[in-house]
PDB file of C-alpha atoms in Angstrom:
ATOM      1  CA  UNK P 256       9.066  -2.918 -26.178  1.00  0.00           C
ATOM      2  CA  UNK P 257      10.875  -4.449 -23.243  1.00  0.00           C
ATOM      3  CA  UNK P 258       9.491  -2.793 -20.106  1.00  0.00           C
ATOM      4  CA  UNK P 259      11.044  -5.163 -17.643  1.00  0.00           C
ATOM      5  CA  UNK P 260       7.672  -5.791 -16.081  1.00  0.00           C
ATOM      6  CA  UNK P 261       7.808  -9.558 -16.453  1.00  0.00           C
ATOM      7  CA  UNK P 262       9.950  -9.914 -13.372  1.00  0.00           C
ATOM      8  CA  UNK P 263       9.405  -8.142 -10.075  1.00  0.00           C
ATOM      9  CA  UNK P 264      12.084  -5.569  -9.306  1.00  0.00           C
ATOM     10  CA  UNK P 265      14.085  -5.778  -6.127  1.00  0.00           C
ATOM     11  CA  UNK P 266      13.419  -2.963  -3.678  1.00  0.00           C
ATOM     12  CA  UNK P 267      16.165  -2.395  -1.139  1.00  0.00           C
ATOM     13  CA  UNK P 268      15.277  -1.159   2.329  1.00  0.00           C
ATOM     14  CA  UNK P 269      16.995   2.046   3.448  1.00  0.00           C
ATOM     15  CA  UNK P 270      19.662   1.490   6.080  1.00  0.00           C
ATOM     16  CA  UNK P 271      18.584   4.391   8.292  1.00  0.00           C
ATOM     17  CA  UNK P 272      14.826   4.831   8.453  1.00  0.00           C
ATOM     18  CA  UNK P 273      12.202   5.564  11.038  1.00  0.00           C
ATOM     19  CA  UNK P 274       9.761   2.899  12.174  1.00  0.00           C
ATOM     20  CA  UNK P 275       6.932   4.458  10.105  1.00  0.00           C
ATOM     21  CA  UNK P 276       8.996   4.458   6.927  1.00  0.00           C
ATOM     22  CA  UNK P 277       9.960   0.813   7.462  1.00  0.00           C
ATOM     23  CA  UNK P 278       6.301  -0.141   7.911  1.00  0.00           C
ATOM     24  CA  UNK P 279       5.370   1.745   4.731  1.00  0.00           C
ATOM     25  CA  UNK P 280       8.140  -0.005   2.793  1.00  0.00           C
ATOM     26  CA  UNK P 281       6.955  -3.423   3.980  1.00  0.00           C
ATOM     27  CA  UNK P 282       3.307  -2.627   3.191  1.00  0.00           C
ATOM     28  CA  UNK P 283       4.073  -1.674  -0.441  1.00  0.00           C
ATOM     29  CA  UNK P 284       3.367  -4.242  -3.100  1.00  0.00           C
ATOM     30  CA  UNK P 285       6.252  -5.665  -5.122  1.00  0.00           C
ATOM     31  CA  UNK P 286       7.040  -3.956  -8.391  1.00  0.00           C
ATOM     32  CA  UNK P 287       6.074  -5.567 -11.667  1.00  0.00           C
ATOM     33  CA  UNK P 288       3.163  -6.551 -13.833  1.00  0.00           C
ATOM     34  CA  UNK P 289      -0.202  -7.196 -12.233  1.00  0.00           C
ATOM     35  CA  UNK P 290      -1.592  -8.924 -15.311  1.00  0.00           C
ATOM     36  CA  UNK P 291      -3.219 -12.312 -14.732  1.00  0.00           C
ATOM     37  CA  UNK P 292      -0.832 -15.282 -14.807  1.00  0.00           C
ATOM     38  CA  UNK P 293      -2.492 -16.618 -17.970  1.00  0.00           C
ATOM     39  CA  UNK P 294      -1.590 -13.398 -19.811  1.00  0.00           C
ATOM     40  CA  UNK P 295       1.931 -13.199 -18.379  1.00  0.00           C
ATOM     41  CA  UNK P 296       2.726 -16.752 -19.480  1.00  0.00           C
ATOM     42  CA  UNK P 297       2.179 -15.948 -23.178  1.00  0.00           C
ATOM     43  CA  UNK P 298       4.611 -13.385 -24.583  1.00  0.00           C
ATOM     44  CA  UNK P 299       2.482 -12.073 -27.473  1.00  0.00           C
ATOM     45  CA  UNK P 300      -0.606 -11.817 -25.279  1.00  0.00           C
ATOM     46  CA  UNK P 301       1.357 -10.048 -22.554  1.00  0.00           C
ATOM     47  CA  UNK P 302       2.845  -7.586 -25.045  1.00  0.00           C
ATOM     48  CA  UNK P 303      -0.604  -6.785 -26.453  1.00  0.00           C
ATOM     49  CA  UNK P 304      -1.887  -6.416 -22.867  1.00  0.00           C
ATOM     50  CA  UNK P 305       0.902  -3.908 -22.154  1.00  0.00           C
ATOM     51  CA  UNK P 306       0.141  -1.953 -25.324  1.00  0.00           C
ATOM     52  CA  UNK P 307      -3.549  -1.821 -24.357  1.00  0.00           C
ATOM     53  CA  UNK P 308      -2.770  -0.645 -20.825  1.00  0.00           C
ATOM     54  CA  UNK P 309      -0.384   1.971 -22.224  1.00  0.00           C
ATOM     55  CA  UNK P 310      -2.977   3.313 -24.679  1.00  0.00           C
ATOM     56  CA  UNK P 311      -5.739   3.496 -22.051  1.00  0.00           C
ATOM     57  CA  UNK P 312      -3.387   5.186 -19.553  1.00  0.00           C
ATOM     58  CA  UNK P 313      -2.203   7.601 -22.236  1.00  0.00           C
ATOM     59  CA  UNK P 314      -5.792   8.557 -23.097  1.00  0.00           C
ATOM     60  CA  UNK P 315      -6.545   9.255 -19.431  1.00  0.00           C
ATOM     61  CA  UNK P 316      -3.344  11.293 -18.947  1.00  0.00           C
ATOM     62  CA  UNK P 317      -4.035  13.330 -22.106  1.00  0.00           C
ATOM     63  CA  UNK P 318      -7.589  13.993 -20.892  1.00  0.00           C
ATOM     64  CA  UNK P 319      -6.135  15.200 -17.587  1.00  0.00           C
ATOM     65  CA  UNK P 320      -3.681  17.492 -19.365  1.00  0.00           C
ATOM     66  CA  UNK P 321      -6.556  18.938 -21.390  1.00  0.00           C
ATOM     67  CA  UNK P 322      -8.484  19.516 -18.140  1.00  0.00           C
ATOM     68  CA  UNK P 323      -5.650  21.520 -16.565  1.00  0.00           C
ATOM     69  CA  UNK P 324      -6.630  24.862 -18.197  1.00  0.00           C
ATOM     70  CA  UNK P 325     -10.297  23.872 -18.520  1.00  0.00           C
ATOM     71  CA  UNK P 326     -12.789  23.178 -15.744  1.00  0.00           C
ATOM     72  CA  UNK P 327     -12.272  19.712 -14.374  1.00  0.00           C
ATOM     73  CA  UNK P 328     -10.097  17.710 -12.005  1.00  0.00           C
ATOM     74  CA  UNK P 329      -6.995  17.735 -14.232  1.00  0.00           C
ATOM     75  CA  UNK P 330      -4.371  16.593 -11.729  1.00  0.00           C
ATOM     76  CA  UNK P 331      -6.660  13.929 -10.307  1.00  0.00           C
ATOM     77  CA  UNK P 332      -7.238  12.494 -13.785  1.00  0.00           C
ATOM     78  CA  UNK P 333      -3.492  12.599 -14.571  1.00  0.00           C
ATOM     79  CA  UNK P 334      -2.738  10.640 -11.396  1.00  0.00           C
ATOM     80  CA  UNK P 335      -5.521   8.222 -12.355  1.00  0.00           C
ATOM     81  CA  UNK P 336      -3.777   7.625 -15.692  1.00  0.00           C
ATOM     82  CA  UNK P 337      -0.503   7.082 -13.848  1.00  0.00           C
ATOM     83  CA  UNK P 338      -2.269   4.535 -11.630  1.00  0.00           C
ATOM     84  CA  UNK P 339      -3.475   2.717 -14.751  1.00  0.00           C
ATOM     85  CA  UNK P 340       0.088   2.626 -16.071  1.00  0.00           C
ATOM     86  CA  UNK P 341       1.317   1.472 -12.655  1.00  0.00           C
ATOM     87  CA  UNK P 342      -0.686  -1.723 -12.988  1.00  0.00           C
ATOM     88  CA  UNK P 343       1.773  -2.818 -15.675  1.00  0.00           C
ATOM     89  CA  UNK P 344       4.931  -0.687 -15.780  1.00  0.00           C
ATOM     90  CA  UNK P 345       7.631  -0.505 -13.110  1.00  0.00           C
ATOM     91  CA  UNK P 346       8.595   3.092 -13.954  1.00  0.00           C
ATOM     92  CA  UNK P 347       5.017   4.256 -13.313  1.00  0.00           C
ATOM     93  CA  UNK P 348       4.929   2.372 -10.004  1.00  0.00           C
ATOM     94  CA  UNK P 349       8.118   4.139  -8.913  1.00  0.00           C
ATOM     95  CA  UNK P 350       6.745   7.552  -9.948  1.00  0.00           C
ATOM     96  CA  UNK P 351       3.504   6.875  -8.067  1.00  0.00           C
ATOM     97  CA  UNK P 352       5.392   5.811  -4.923  1.00  0.00           C
ATOM     98  CA  UNK P 353       7.575   8.931  -5.090  1.00  0.00           C
ATOM     99  CA  UNK P 354       4.502  11.155  -5.568  1.00  0.00           C
ATOM    100  CA  UNK P 355       2.696   9.522  -2.665  1.00  0.00           C
ATOM    101  CA  UNK P 356       5.730  10.011  -0.421  1.00  0.00           C
ATOM    102  CA  UNK P 357       6.072  13.698  -1.394  1.00  0.00           C
ATOM    103  CA  UNK P 358       2.352  14.391  -0.872  1.00  0.00           C
ATOM    104  CA  UNK P 359       2.499  12.761   2.566  1.00  0.00           C
ATOM    105  CA  UNK P 360       5.543  14.863   3.499  1.00  0.00           C
ATOM    106  CA  UNK P 361       3.824  18.056   2.314  1.00  0.00           C
ATOM    107  CA  UNK P 362       0.706  17.210   4.328  1.00  0.00           C
ATOM    108  CA  UNK P 363       2.821  16.675   7.435  1.00  0.00           C
ATOM    109  CA  UNK P 364       4.593  20.007   6.898  1.00  0.00           C
ATOM    110  CA  UNK P 365       1.249  21.782   6.384  1.00  0.00           C
ATOM    111  CA  UNK P 366      -0.019  20.448   9.712  1.00  0.00           C
ATOM    112  CA  UNK P 367       2.986  21.892  11.574  1.00  0.00           C
ATOM    113  CA  UNK P 368       1.650  24.564  14.019  1.00  0.00           C
ATOM    114  CA  UNK P 369       4.313  27.112  13.027  1.00  0.00           C
ATOM    115  CA  UNK P 370       3.505  26.746   9.326  1.00  0.00           C
ATOM    116  CA  UNK P 371      -0.237  26.965   9.984  1.00  0.00           C
ATOM    117  CA  UNK P 372       0.203  30.099  12.086  1.00  0.00           C
ATOM    118  CA  UNK P 373       2.360  31.694   9.364  1.00  0.00           C
ATOM    119  CA  UNK P 374      -0.207  30.819   6.679  1.00  0.00           C
ATOM    120  CA  UNK P 375      -3.061  32.276   8.736  1.00  0.00           C
ATOM    121  CA  UNK P 376      -1.116  35.499   9.329  1.00  0.00           C
ATOM    122  CA  UNK P 377      -0.207  35.850   5.629  1.00  0.00           C
ATOM    123  CA  UNK P 378      -3.794  35.161   4.555  1.00  0.00           C
ATOM    124  CA  UNK P 379      -5.128  37.746   7.003  1.00  0.00           C
ATOM    125  CA  UNK P 380      -2.639  40.367   5.778  1.00  0.00           C
ATOM    126  CA  UNK P 381      -3.585  39.631   2.165  1.00  0.00           C
ATOM    127  CA  UNK P 382      -7.310  39.935   2.899  1.00  0.00           C
ATOM    128  CA  UNK P 383      -6.778  43.249   4.730  1.00  0.00           C
ATOM    129  CA  UNK P 384      -4.805  44.638   1.760  1.00  0.00           C
ATOM    130  CA  UNK P 385      -7.545  43.553  -0.671  1.00  0.00           C
ATOM    131  CA  UNK P 386     -10.259  45.061   1.560  1.00  0.00           C
ATOM    132  CA  UNK P 387      -8.376  48.391   1.745  1.00  0.00           C
ATOM    133  CA  UNK P 388      -7.931  48.489  -2.044  1.00  0.00           C
ATOM    134  CA  UNK P 389     -11.616  47.713  -2.639  1.00  0.00           C
ATOM    135  CA  UNK P 390     -12.571  50.381  -0.078  1.00  0.00           C
ATOM    136  CA  UNK P 391     -10.398  53.000  -1.817  1.00  0.00           C
ATOM    137  CA  UNK P 392     -11.904  52.084  -5.200  1.00  0.00           C
ATOM    138  CA  UNK P 393     -15.473  52.332  -3.895  1.00  0.00           C
ATOM    139  CA  UNK P 394     -14.722  55.626  -2.094  1.00  0.00           C
ATOM    140  CA  UNK P 395     -13.201  57.142  -5.236  1.00  0.00           C
ATOM    141  CA  UNK P 396     -15.545  55.796  -7.938  1.00  0.00           C
ATOM    142  CA  UNK P 397     -18.601  54.572  -6.020  1.00  0.00           C
ATOM    143  CA  UNK P 398     -20.632  51.506  -6.820  1.00  0.00           C
ATOM    144  CA  UNK P 399     -22.309  51.583 -10.212  1.00  0.00           C
ATOM    145  CA  UNK P 400     -24.234  48.599 -11.464  1.00  0.00           C
ATOM    146  CA  UNK P 401     -23.239  47.529 -14.988  1.00  0.00           C
ATOM    147  CA  UNK P 402     -26.737  48.113 -16.377  1.00  0.00           C
ATOM    148  CA  UNK P 403     -26.780  51.748 -15.133  1.00  0.00           C
ATOM    149  CA  UNK P 404     -23.497  52.877 -16.655  1.00  0.00           C
ATOM    150  CA  UNK P 405     -23.932  56.046 -18.767  1.00  0.00           C
ATOM    151  CA  UNK P 406     -22.175  55.939 -22.091  1.00  0.00           C
TER     152      UNK P 406
END
């Protein structure tokens, strides 16, 4: 089970990047295991530590997947499990960084005035269509409470 987490990975800076992206890249922690030095220095102990972290992260991710169709914060729990894995595995750290970058980009796009205006217009049109359909239904069938329905 060689995860490559014993040594920090090298992260190369992009050649063309904005000032904000360069600051974000410098603020990120190095990739690799965050286990205590005592655990990292002993191979068997470090391997058992990695197995334990993997099992705990897997349990949290599975709980999040179960919560997706059921009531509960499914995606939040899945990302929590990924964060647990990211404490030990480089691949999970890279996935978490990519997800964080994509969420930040989506939030910036959502705050764009043109996109907000379009979303407000589409929502208003949708609500008007729903109100017209409900009005037609009530006009045609009336409002009957469930306990007064004649069989």
